[in-house]
Short mmCIF file of C-alpha atoms in Angstrom, two decimals:
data_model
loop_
_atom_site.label_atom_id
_atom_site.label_comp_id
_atom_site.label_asym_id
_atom_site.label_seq_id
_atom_site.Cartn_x
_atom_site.Cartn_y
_atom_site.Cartn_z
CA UNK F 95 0.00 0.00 0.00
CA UNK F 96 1.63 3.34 -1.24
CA UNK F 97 1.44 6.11 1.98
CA UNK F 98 1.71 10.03 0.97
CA UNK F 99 2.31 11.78 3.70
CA UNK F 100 3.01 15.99 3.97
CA UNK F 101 3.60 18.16 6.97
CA UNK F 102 3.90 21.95 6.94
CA UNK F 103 3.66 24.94 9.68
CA UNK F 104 1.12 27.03 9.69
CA UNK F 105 1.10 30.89 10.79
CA UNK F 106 -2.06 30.76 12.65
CA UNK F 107 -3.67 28.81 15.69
CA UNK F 108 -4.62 25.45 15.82
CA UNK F 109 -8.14 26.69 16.61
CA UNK F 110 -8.30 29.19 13.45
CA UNK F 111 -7.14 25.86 11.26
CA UNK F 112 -9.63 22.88 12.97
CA UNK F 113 -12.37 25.93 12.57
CA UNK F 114 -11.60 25.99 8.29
CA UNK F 115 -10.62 21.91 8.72
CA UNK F 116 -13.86 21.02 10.22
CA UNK F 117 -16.19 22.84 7.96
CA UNK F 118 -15.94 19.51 5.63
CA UNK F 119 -18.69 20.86 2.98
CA UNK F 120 -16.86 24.23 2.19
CA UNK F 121 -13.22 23.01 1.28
CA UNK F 122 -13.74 25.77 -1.86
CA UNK F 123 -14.40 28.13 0.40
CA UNK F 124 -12.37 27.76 3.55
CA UNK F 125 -9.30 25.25 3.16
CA UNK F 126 -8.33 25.15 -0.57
CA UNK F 127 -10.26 28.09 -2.55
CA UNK F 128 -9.04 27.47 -6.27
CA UNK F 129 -7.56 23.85 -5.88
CA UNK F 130 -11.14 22.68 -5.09
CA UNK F 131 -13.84 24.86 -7.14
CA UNK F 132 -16.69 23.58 -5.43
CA UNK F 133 -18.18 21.63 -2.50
CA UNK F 134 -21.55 20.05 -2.33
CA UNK F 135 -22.37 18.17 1.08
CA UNK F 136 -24.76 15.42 0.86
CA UNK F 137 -25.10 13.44 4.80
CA UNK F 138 -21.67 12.46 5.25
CA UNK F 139 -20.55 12.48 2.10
CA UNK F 140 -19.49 15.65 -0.14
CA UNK F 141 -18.69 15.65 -3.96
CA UNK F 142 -15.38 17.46 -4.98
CA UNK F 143 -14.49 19.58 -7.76
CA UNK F 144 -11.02 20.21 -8.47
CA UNK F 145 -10.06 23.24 -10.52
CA UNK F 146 -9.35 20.42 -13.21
CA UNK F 147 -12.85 19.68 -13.37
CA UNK F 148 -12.31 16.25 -11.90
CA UNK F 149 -14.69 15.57 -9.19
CA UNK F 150 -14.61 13.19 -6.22
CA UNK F 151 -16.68 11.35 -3.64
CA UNK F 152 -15.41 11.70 0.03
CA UNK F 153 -17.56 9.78 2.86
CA UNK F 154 -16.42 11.47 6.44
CA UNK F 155 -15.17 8.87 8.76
CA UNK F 156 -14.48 10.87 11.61
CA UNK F 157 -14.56 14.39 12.35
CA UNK F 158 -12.98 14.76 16.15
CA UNK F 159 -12.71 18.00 17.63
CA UNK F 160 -10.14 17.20 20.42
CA UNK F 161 -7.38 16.36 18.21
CA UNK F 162 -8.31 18.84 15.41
CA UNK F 163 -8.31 15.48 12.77
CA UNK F 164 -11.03 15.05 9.77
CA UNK F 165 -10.78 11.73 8.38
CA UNK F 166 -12.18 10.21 5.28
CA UNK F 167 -12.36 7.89 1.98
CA UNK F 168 -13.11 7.93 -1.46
CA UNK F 169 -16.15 6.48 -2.57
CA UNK F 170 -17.24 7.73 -6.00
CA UNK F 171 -15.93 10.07 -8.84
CA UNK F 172 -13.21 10.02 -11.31
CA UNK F 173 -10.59 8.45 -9.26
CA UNK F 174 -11.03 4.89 -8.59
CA UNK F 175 -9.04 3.65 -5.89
CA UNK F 176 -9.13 -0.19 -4.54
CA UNK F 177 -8.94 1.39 -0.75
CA UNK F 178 -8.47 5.08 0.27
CA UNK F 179 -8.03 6.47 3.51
CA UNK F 180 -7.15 9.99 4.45
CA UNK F 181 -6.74 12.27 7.62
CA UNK F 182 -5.69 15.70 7.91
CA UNK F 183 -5.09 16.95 11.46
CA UNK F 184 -3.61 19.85 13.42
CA UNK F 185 -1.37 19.97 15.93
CA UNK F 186 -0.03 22.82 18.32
CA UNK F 187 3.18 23.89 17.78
CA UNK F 188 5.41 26.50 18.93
CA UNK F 189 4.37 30.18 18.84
CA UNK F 190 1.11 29.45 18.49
CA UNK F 191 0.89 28.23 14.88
CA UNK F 192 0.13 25.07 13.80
CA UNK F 193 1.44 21.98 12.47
CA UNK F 194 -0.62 20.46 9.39
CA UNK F 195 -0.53 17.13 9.05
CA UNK F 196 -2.28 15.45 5.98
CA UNK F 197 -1.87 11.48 5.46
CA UNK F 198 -3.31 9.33 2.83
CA UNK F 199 -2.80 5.77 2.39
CA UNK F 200 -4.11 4.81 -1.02
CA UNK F 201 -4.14 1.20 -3.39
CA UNK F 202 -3.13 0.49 -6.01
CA UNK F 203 0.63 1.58 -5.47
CA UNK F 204 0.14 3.18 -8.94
CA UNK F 205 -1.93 6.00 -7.66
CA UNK F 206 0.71 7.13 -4.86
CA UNK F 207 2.34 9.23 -7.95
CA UNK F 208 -0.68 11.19 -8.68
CA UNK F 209 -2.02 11.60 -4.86
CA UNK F 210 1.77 13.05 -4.05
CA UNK F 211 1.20 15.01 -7.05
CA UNK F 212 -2.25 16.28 -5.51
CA UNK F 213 -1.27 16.65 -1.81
CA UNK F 214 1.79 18.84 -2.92
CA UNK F 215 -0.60 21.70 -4.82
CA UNK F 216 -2.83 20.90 -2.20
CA UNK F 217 -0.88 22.01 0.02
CA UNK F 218 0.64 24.73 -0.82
CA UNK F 219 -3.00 26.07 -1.42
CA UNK F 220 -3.76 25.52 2.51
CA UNK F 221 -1.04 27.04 3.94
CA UNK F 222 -1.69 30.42 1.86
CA UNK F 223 -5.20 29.87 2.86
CA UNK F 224 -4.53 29.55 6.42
CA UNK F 225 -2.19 31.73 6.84
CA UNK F 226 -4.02 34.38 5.26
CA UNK F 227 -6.45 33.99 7.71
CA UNK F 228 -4.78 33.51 10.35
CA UNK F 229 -4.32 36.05 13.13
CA UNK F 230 -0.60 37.70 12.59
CA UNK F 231 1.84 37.32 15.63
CA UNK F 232 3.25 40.51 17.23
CA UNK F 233 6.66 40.80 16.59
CA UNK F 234 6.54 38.16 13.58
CA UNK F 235 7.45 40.55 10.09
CA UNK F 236 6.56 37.40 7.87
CA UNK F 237 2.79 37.56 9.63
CA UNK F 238 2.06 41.27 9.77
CA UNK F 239 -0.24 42.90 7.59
CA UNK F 240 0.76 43.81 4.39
CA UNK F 241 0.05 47.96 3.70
#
């Protein structure tokens, strides 16, 4: 079973990031604005769009607010994955920011180059996200407001 796994800091709380993390129908809106294009939640289970126009099937399989971690699985869409499971979580760490943690565990092997592929721009869309709205340390020049 191929495992992706990506860790970056981010420049605001852990609170400010499990408040955008556990809104799990408005990942457009909140988490990855431009990655994902749109969100539609349906029970537990919200429908994807990627900026690509590919569009998958998540099923929630645990949304826990004391460690801050959303978990879920493909179930539908344009990927087709034999098994698919994925958390995202985050942790305290120093100076109040936050360390994001997103894990996905995926088969066949021959889908780990793709997912990398996806959690990498993924990524990189989150932490702008976040830290954008984030609340800017005192004393930190890379988190004050720009004029």
């Amino acid at each position: 079973m191929a495992s992706v796994h990506k860790e970056f800091i981010v420049d605001a709380t852990p609170e400010e990031v499990w408040n955008a993390l556990s809104d799990f129908g408005a990942v457009h809106e909140r988490l990855a604005p431009g990655f994902v294009t749109d969100t539609q939640l349906h029970a537990d289970t919200r429908a994807v769009t990627f900026a690509d126009g590919s569009i998958v099937y998540e099923r929630l399989v645990d949304l826990d607010p004391v460690s801050r971690r959303v978990a879920y699985t493909i179930v539908g869409g344009n990927l087709h994955p034999s098994h698919h499971h994925a958390s995202m979580q985050a942790l305290p760490e120093k100076d109040g920011r936050t360390l994001f943690v997103w894990h996905t565990d995926v088969l066949p092997d021959t889908l780990a180059e793709p997912i990398t592929e996806f959690v990498e721009h993924g990524s990189a869309v989150v932490a702008r996200t976040l830290k954008a709205s984030g609340t800017p340390r005192s004393g930190d020049p890379e988190s004050a407001p720009e004029v």
